[in-house]
mmCIF file of C-alpha atoms in Angstrom:
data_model
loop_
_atom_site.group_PDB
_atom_site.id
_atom_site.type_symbol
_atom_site.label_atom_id
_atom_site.label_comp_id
_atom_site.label_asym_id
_atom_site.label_seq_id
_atom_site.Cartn_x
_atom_site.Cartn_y
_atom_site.Cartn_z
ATOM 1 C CA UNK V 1 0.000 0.000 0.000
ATOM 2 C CA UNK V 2 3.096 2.314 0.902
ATOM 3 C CA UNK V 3 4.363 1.835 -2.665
ATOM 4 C CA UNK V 4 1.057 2.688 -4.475
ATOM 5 C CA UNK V 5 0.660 5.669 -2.334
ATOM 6 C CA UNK V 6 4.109 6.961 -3.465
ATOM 7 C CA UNK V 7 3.767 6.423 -6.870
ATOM 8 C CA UNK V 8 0.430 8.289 -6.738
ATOM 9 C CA UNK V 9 2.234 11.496 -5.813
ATOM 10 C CA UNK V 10 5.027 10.826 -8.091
ATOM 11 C CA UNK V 11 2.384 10.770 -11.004
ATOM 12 C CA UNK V 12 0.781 13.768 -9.884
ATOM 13 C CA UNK V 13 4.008 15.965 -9.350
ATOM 14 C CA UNK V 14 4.781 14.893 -12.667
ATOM 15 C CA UNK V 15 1.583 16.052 -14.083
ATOM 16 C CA UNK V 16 1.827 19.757 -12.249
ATOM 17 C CA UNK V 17 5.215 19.712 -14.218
ATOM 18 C CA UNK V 18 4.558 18.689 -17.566
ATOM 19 C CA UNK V 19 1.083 20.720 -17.900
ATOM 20 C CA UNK V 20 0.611 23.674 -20.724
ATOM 21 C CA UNK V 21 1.500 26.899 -19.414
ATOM 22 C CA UNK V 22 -1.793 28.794 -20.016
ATOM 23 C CA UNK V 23 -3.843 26.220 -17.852
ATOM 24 C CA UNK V 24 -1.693 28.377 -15.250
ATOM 25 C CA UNK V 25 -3.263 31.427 -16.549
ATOM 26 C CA UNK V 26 -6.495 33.343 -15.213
ATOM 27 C CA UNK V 27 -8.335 35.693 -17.659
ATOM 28 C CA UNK V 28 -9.713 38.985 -16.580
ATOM 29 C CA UNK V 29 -12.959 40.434 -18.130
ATOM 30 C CA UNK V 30 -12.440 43.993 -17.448
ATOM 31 C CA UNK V 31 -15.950 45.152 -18.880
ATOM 32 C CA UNK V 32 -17.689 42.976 -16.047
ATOM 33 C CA UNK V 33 -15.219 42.281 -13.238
ATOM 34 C CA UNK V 34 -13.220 45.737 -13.408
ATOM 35 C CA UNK V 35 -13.682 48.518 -11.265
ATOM 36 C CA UNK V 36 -12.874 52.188 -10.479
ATOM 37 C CA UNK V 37 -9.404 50.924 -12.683
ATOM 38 C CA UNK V 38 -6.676 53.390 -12.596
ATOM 39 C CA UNK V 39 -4.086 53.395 -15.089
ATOM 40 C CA UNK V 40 -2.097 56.479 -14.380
ATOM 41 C CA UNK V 41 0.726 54.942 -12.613
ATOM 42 C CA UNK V 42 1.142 52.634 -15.938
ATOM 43 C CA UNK V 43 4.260 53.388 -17.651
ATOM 44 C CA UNK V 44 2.723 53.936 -21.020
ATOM 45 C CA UNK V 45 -0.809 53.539 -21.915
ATOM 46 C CA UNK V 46 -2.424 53.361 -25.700
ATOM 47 C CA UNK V 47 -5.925 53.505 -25.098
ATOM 48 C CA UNK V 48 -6.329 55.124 -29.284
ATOM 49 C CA UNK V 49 -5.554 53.546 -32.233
ATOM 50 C CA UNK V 50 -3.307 55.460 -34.816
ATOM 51 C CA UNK V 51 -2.784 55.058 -37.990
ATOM 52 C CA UNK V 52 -1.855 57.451 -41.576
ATOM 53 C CA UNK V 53 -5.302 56.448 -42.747
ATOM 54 C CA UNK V 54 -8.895 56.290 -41.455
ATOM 55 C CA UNK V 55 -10.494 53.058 -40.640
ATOM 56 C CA UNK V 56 -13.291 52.340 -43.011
ATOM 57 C CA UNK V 57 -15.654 51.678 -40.820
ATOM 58 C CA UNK V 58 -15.822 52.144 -36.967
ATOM 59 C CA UNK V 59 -18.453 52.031 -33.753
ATOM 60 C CA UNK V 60 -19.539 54.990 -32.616
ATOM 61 C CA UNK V 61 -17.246 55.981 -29.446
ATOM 62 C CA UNK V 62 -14.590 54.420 -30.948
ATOM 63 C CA UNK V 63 -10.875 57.344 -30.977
ATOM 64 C CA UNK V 64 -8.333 57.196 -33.473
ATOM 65 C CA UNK V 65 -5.558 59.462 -34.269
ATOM 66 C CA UNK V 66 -4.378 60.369 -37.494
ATOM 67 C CA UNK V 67 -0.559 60.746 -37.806
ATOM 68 C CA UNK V 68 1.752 60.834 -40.697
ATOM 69 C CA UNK V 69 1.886 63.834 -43.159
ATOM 70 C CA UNK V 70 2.575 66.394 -40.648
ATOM 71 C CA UNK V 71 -0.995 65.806 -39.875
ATOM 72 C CA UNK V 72 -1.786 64.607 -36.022
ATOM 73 C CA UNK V 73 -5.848 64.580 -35.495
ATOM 74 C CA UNK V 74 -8.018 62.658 -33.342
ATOM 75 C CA UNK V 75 -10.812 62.203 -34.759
ATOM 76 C CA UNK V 76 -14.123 60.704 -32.887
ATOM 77 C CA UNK V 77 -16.702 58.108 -34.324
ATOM 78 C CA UNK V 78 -19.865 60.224 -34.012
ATOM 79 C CA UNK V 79 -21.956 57.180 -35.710
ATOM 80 C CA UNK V 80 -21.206 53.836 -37.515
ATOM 81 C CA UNK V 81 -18.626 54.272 -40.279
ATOM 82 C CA UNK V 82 -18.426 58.491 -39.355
ATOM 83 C CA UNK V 83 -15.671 60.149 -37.899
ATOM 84 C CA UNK V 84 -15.602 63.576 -36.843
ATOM 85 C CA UNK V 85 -12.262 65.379 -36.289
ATOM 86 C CA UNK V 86 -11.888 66.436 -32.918
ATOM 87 C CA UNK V 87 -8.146 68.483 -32.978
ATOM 88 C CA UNK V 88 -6.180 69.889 -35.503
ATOM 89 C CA UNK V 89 -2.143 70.419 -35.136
ATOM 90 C CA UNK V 90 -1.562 74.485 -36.779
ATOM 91 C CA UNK V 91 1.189 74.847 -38.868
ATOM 92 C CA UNK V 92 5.066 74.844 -36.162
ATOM 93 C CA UNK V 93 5.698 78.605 -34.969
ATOM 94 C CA UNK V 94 9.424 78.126 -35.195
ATOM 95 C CA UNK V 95 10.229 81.202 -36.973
ATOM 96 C CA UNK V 96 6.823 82.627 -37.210
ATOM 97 C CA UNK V 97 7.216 85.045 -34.635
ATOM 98 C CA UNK V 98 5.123 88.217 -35.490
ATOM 99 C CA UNK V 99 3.677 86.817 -38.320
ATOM 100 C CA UNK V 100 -0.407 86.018 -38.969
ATOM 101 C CA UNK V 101 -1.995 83.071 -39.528
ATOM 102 C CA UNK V 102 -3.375 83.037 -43.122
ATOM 103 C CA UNK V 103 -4.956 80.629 -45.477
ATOM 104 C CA UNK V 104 -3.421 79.903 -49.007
ATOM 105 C CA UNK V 105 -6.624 78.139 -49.772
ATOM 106 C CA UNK V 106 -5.464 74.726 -49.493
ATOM 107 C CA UNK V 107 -4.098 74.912 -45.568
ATOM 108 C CA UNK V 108 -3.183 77.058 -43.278
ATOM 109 C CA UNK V 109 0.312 78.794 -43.369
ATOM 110 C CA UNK V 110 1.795 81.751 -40.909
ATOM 111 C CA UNK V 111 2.730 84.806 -43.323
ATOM 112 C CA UNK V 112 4.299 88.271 -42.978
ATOM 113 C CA UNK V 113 2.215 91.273 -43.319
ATOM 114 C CA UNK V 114 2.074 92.880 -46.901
ATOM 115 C CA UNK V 115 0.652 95.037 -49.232
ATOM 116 C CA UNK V 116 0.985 98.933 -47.940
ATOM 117 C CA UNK V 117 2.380 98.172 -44.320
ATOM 118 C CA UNK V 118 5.221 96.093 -42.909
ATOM 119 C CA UNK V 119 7.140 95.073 -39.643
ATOM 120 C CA UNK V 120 5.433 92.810 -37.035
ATOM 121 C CA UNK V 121 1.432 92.845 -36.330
ATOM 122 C CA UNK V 122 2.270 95.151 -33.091
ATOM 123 C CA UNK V 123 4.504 97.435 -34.619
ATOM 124 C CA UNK V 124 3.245 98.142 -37.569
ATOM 125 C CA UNK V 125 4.886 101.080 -40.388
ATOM 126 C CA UNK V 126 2.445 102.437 -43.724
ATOM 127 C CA UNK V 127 5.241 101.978 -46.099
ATOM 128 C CA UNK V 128 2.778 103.095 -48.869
ATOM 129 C CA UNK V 129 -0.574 104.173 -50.550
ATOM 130 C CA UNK V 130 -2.354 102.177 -53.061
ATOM 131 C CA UNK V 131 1.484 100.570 -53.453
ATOM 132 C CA UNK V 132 3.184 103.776 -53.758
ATOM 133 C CA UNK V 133 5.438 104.450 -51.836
ATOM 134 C CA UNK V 134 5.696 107.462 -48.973
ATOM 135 C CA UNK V 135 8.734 108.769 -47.945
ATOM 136 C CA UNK V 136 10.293 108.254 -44.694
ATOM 137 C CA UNK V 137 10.617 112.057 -43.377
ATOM 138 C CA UNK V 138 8.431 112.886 -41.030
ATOM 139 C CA UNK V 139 5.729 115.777 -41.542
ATOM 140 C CA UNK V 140 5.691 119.165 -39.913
ATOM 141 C CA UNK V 141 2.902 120.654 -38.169
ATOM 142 C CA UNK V 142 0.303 121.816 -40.949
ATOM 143 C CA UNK V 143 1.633 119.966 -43.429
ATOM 144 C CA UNK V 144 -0.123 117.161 -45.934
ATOM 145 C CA UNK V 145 0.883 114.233 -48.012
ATOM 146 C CA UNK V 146 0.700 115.154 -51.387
ATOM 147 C CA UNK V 147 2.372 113.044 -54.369
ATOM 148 C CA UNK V 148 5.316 114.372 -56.326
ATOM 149 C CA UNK V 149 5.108 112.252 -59.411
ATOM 150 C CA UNK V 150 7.131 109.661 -57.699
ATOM 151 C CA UNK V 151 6.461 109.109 -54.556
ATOM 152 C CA UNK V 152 4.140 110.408 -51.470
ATOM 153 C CA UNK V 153 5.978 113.362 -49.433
ATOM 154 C CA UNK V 154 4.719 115.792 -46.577
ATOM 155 C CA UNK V 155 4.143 119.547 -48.240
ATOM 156 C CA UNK V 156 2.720 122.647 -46.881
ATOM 157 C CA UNK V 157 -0.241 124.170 -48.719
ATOM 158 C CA UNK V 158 0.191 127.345 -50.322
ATOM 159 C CA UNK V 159 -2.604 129.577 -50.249
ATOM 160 C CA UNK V 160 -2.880 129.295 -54.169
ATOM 161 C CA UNK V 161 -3.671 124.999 -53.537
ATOM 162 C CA UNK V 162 -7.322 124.703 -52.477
ATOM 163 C CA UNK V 163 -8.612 128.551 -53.570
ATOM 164 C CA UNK V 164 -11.496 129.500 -55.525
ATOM 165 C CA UNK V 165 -11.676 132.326 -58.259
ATOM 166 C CA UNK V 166 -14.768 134.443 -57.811
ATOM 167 C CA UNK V 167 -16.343 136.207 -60.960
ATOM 168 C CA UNK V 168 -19.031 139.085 -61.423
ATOM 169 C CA UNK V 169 -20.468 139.361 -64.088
ATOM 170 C CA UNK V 170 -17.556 137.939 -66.328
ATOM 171 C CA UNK V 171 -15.054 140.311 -64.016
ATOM 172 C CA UNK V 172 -12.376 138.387 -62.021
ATOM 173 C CA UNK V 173 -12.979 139.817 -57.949
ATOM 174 C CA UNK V 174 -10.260 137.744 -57.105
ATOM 175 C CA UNK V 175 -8.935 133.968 -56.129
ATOM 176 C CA UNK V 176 -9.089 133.670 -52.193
ATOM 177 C CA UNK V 177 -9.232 130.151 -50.031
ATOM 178 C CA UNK V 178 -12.159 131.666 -48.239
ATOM 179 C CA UNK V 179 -15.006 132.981 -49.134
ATOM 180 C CA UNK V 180 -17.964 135.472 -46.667
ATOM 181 C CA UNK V 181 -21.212 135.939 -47.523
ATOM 182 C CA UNK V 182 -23.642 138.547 -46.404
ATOM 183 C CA UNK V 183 -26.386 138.963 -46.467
ATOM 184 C CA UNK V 184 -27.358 141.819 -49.036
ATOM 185 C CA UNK V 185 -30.859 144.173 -47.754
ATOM 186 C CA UNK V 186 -33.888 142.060 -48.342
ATOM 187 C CA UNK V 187 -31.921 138.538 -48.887
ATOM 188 C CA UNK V 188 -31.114 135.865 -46.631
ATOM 189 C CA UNK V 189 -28.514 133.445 -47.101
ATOM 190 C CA UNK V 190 -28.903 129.834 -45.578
ATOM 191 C CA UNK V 191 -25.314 127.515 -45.518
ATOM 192 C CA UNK V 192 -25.677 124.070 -44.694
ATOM 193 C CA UNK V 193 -22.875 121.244 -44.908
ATOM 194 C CA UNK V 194 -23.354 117.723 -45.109
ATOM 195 C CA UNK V 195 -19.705 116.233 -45.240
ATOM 196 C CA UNK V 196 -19.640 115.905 -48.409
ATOM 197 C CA UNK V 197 -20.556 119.468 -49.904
ATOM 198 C CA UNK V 198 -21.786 122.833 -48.922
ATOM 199 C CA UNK V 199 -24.672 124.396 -50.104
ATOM 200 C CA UNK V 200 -25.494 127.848 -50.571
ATOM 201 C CA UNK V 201 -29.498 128.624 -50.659
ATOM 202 C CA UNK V 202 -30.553 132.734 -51.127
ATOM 203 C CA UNK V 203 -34.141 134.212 -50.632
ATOM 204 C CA UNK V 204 -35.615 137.136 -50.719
ATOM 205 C CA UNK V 205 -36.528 138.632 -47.174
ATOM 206 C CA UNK V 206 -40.118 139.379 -47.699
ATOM 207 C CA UNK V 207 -40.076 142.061 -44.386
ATOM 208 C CA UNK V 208 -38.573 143.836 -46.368
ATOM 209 C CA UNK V 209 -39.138 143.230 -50.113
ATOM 210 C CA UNK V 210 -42.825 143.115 -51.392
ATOM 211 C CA UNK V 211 -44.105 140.176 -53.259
ATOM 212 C CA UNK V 212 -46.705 139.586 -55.994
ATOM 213 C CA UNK V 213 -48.831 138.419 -52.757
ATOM 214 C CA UNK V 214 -48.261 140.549 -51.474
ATOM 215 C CA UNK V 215 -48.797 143.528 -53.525
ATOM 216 C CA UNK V 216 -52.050 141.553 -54.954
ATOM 217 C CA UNK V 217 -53.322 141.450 -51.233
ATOM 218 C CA UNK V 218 -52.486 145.114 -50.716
ATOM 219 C CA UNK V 219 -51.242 144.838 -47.359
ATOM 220 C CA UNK V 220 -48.035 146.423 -47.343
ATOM 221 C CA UNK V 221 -49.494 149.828 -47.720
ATOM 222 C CA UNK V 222 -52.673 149.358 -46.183
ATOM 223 C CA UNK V 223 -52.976 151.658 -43.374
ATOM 224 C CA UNK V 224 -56.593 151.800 -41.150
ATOM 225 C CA UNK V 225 -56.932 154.596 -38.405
ATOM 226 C CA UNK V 226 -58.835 153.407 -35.299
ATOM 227 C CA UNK V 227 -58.285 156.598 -33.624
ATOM 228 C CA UNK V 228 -61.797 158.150 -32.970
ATOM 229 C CA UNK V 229 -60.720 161.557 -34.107
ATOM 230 C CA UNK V 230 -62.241 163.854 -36.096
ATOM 231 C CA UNK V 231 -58.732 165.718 -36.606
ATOM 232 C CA UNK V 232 -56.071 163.470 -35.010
ATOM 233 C CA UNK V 233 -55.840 160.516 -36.534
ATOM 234 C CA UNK V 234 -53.523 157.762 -36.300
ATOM 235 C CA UNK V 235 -52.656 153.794 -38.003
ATOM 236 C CA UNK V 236 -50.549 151.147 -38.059
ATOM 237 C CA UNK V 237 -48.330 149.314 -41.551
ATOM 238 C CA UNK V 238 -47.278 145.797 -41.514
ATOM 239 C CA UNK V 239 -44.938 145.553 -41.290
ATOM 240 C CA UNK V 240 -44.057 148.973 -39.413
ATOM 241 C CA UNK V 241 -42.653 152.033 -41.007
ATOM 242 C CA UNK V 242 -39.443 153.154 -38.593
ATOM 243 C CA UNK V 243 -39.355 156.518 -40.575
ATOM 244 C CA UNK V 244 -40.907 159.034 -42.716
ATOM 245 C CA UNK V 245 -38.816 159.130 -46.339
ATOM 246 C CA UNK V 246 -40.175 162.026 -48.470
ATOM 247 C CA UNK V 247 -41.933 160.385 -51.590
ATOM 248 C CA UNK V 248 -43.311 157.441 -49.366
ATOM 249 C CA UNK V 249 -47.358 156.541 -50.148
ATOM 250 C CA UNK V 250 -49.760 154.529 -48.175
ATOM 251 C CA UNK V 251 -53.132 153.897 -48.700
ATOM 252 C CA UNK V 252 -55.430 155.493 -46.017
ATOM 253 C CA UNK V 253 -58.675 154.329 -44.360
ATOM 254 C CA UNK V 254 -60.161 157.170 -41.970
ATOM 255 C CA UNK V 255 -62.692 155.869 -39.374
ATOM 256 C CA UNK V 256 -64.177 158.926 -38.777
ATOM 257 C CA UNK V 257 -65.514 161.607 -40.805
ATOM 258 C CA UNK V 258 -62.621 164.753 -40.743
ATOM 259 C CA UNK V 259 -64.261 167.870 -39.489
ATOM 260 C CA UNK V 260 -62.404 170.133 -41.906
ATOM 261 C CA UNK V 261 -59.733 172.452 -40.896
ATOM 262 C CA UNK V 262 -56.062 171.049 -39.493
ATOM 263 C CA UNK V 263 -56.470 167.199 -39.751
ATOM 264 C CA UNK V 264 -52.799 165.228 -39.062
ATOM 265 C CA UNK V 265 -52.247 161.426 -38.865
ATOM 266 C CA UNK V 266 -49.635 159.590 -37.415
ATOM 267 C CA UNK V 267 -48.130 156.447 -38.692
ATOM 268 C CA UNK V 268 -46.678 153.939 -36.422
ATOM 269 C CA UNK V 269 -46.289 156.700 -33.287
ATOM 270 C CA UNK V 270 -43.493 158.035 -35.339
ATOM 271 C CA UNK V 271 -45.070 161.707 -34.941
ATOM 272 C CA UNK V 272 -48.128 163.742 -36.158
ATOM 273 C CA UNK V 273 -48.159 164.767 -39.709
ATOM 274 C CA UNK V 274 -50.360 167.947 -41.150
ATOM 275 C CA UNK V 275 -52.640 166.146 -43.492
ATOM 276 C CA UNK V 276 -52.957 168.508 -46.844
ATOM 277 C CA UNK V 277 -54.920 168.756 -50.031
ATOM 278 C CA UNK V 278 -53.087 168.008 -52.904
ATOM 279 C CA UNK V 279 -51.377 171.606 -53.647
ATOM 280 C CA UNK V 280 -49.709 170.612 -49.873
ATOM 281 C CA UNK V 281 -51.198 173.848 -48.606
ATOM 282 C CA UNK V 282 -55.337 173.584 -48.284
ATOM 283 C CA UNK V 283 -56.432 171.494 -45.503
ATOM 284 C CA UNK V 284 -59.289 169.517 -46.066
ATOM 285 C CA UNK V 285 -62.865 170.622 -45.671
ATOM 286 C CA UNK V 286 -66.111 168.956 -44.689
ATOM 287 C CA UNK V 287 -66.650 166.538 -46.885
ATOM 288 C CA UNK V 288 -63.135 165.996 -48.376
ATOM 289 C CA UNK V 289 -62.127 162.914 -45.751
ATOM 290 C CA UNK V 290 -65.287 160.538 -45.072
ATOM 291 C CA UNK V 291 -65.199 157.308 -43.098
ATOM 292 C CA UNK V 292 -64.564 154.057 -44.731
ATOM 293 C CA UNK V 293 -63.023 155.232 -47.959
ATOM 294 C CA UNK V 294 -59.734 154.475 -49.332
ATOM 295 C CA UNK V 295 -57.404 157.269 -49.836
ATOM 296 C CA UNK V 296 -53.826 157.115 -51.901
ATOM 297 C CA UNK V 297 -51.777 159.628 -49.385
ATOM 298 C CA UNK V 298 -48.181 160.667 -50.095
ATOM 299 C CA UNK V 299 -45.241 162.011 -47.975
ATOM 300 C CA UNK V 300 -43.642 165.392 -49.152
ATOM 301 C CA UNK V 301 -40.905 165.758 -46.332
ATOM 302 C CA UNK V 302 -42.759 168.072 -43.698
ATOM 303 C CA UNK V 303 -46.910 167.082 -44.636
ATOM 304 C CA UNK V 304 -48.948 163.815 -45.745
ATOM 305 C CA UNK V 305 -51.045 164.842 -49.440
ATOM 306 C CA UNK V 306 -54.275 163.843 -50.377
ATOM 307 C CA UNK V 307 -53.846 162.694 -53.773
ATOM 308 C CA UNK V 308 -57.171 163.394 -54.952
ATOM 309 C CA UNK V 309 -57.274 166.455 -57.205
ATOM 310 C CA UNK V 310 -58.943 169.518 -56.415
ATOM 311 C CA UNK V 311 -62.316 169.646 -58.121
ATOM 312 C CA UNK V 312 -62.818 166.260 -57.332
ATOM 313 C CA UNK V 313 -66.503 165.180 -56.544
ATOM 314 C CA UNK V 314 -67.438 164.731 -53.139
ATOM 315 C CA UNK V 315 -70.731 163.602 -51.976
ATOM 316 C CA UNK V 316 -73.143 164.294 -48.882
ATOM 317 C CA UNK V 317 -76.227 164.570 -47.796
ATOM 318 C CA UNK V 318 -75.283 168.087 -46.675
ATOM 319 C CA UNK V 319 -72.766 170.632 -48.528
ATOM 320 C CA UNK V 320 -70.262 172.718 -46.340
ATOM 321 C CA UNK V 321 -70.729 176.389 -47.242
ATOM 322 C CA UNK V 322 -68.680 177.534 -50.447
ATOM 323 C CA UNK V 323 -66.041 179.534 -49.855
ATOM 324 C CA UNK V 324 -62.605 180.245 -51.910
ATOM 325 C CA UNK V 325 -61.087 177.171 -49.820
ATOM 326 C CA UNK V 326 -63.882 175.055 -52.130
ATOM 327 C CA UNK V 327 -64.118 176.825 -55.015
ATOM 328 C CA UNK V 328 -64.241 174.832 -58.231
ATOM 329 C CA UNK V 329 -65.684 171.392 -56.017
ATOM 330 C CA UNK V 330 -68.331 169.404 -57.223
ATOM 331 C CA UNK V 331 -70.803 168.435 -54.499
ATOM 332 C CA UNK V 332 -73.313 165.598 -55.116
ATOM 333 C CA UNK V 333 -75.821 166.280 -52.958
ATOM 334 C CA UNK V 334 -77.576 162.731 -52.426
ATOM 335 C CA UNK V 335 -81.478 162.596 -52.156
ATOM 336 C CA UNK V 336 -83.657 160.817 -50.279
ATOM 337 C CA UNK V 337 -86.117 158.326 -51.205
ATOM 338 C CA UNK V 338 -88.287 159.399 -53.881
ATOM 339 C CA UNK V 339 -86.226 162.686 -53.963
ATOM 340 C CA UNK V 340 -83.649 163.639 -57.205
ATOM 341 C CA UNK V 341 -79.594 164.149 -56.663
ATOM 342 C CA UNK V 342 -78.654 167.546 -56.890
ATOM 343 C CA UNK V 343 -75.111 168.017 -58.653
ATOM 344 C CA UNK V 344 -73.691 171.720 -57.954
ATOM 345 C CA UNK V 345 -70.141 173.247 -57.694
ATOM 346 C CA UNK V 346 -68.553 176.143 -55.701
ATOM 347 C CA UNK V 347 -68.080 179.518 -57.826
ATOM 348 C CA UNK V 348 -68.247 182.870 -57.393
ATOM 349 C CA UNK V 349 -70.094 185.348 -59.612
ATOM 350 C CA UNK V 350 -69.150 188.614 -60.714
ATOM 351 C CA UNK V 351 -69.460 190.082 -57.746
ATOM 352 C CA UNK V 352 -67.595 187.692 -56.047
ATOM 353 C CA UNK V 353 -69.919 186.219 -53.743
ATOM 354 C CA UNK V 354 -69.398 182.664 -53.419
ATOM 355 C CA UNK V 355 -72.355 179.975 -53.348
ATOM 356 C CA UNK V 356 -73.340 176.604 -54.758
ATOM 357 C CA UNK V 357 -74.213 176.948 -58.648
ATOM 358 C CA UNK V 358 -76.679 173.683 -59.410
ATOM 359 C CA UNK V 359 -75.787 171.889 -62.420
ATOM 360 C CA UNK V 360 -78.508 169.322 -62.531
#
């Protein structure tokens, strides 16, 4: 019994011995047995494929980075068989320094600055204008760029650069870089500028000039007394005379019959003016000023004129005696109903006694 016990563990030492190595093996399932699994103490870990070419296909969450080419991008499968590129390596900044990134329009390249500037992005010089060149000196106070044929250099102005020529009539005035306007009497000058021009607009101040609406609504001269005088009267223009001017004319509305004898009228409280017949000497009679007409008046220098001639007819029911202040008027002596006008005029006779001669 001793020697089949010993030849049973003989047998099975043998069989630990001779037995394949991977029955010695255990295999881990990470997906279901693994756990909170840290691999950062791992001396290298490849968790992404890589390759110089895209997979055909691939599972969506699936990484794999694209190298070769000077090309490294990791690109992420977004769904089955479609990767999206998640990175993209720019272009190496050895040497670039200062420069911009720029397109060619085939990739991405870092490039100089051009054109009408140069030096680095944060210190850049204008080295031209529409690719010519400006100089290098640098401008004094006042001065401009202005081009000399071959390149762009700073220059003063003269006053002759930037002047206008101003004509009358065909007759040079004379070439100035500014211009003044002023307003002439009875204009007005409006100047406006929009950036991009001035304009110039004249009118006529109508204050002071008369228009044809003016003149066709007769205001200008229109002149209505309001006084309640017999012999004073007084009225207003619009707009208002500041001075008697000797061969001035307004037309006249009296409220008020005049009594006859001196009559004056005063325009705008500038003073009290005799009112005369038309020789400038007669003052008017009975008869000669009556309420509510219109009468053309005219100012000599020292007395306002009628301008109705002597002899003209004047109406009434009643006639002011005849005298040789009236002689030579024409009185139309107005009836009443179912009575005839009577037409007479002043005159004396041969004795030279003055009295109303009927004519009809």
């Amino acid at each position: 019994m001793r020697k089949v016990e010993h030849w049973r563990r003989i047998i099975a030492a043998c069989a630990i011995l001779t037995a394949p190595a991977g029955w010695t093996q255990t295999r881990v399932d990470l997906r279901n047995q693994g756990k909170e699994i840290d691999f950062t103490q791992a001396p290298s870990t490849k968790p992404v494929k890589t390759g110089i070419v895209l997979p055909a296909t691939c599972a969506t969450g699936e990484l794999f980075l694209l190298t070769g080419l000077n090309i490294e991008n990791l690109y992420a499968c977004a769904a089955a068989n479609s990767w999206v590129a998640q990175s993209y390596l720019l272009p190496s900044q050895a040497g670039a320094s200062g420069k911009v990134l720029s397109s060619n329009g085939s990739g991405e390249q870092w490039s100089g600055m051009g054109g009408d500037v140069t030096g680095p992005v944060t210190a850049l010089t204008v080295s031209g204008l529409r690719n010519r060149p400006v100089s290098a000196t640098e401008p004094a106070g006042g001065q401009t760029l202005m081009w000399n044929g071959n390149s762009w250099v700073p220059q003063t102005i003269t006053v002759g650069q930037g002047s206008l020529t101003i004509e009358s009539n065909g007759t040079v005035i004379g070439t100035r870089s500014a211009e003044n306007f002023i307003n002439g009497l009875g204009l007005i000058t409006a100047i406006s500028d929009d950036g991009a021009k001035l304009t110039l607009q004249q009118s006529v101040d109508t204050a002071v000039l008369e228009t044809k609406a003016g003149e066709q609504a007769g205001t200008a001269l229109y002149c209505a007394s309001a006084s309640a005088s017999a012999s004073a009267y007084a009225c207003a223009l619009n707009p208002a005379l500041t001075a008697y001017t000797t061969g001035m004319s307004l037309r006249w509305k009296p409220d008020i019959d005049a009594a006859g004898g001196a009559v004056t009228l005063d325009v705008d409280t500038l003073g009290a003016k005799a009112l005369k017949l038309a020789d400038g000497v007669t003052s008017p009679e009975p008869g000669d000023i009556l309420a509510g007409r219109l009468y053309s008046l005219w100012f000599d220098g020292v007395n306002f004129r009628l301008g109705n001639p002597d002899g003209a007819v004047s109406s009434g029911e009643a006639r002011p005696p005849c005298g040789a202040n009236l002689r030579g008027r024409i009185w139309l002596l107005r009836g009443a109903a179912g009575l005839a006008d009577e037409v007479a005029v002043c005159a004396k006779d041969a004795a030279d006694s003055y009295d109303w001669r009927v004519l009809y």
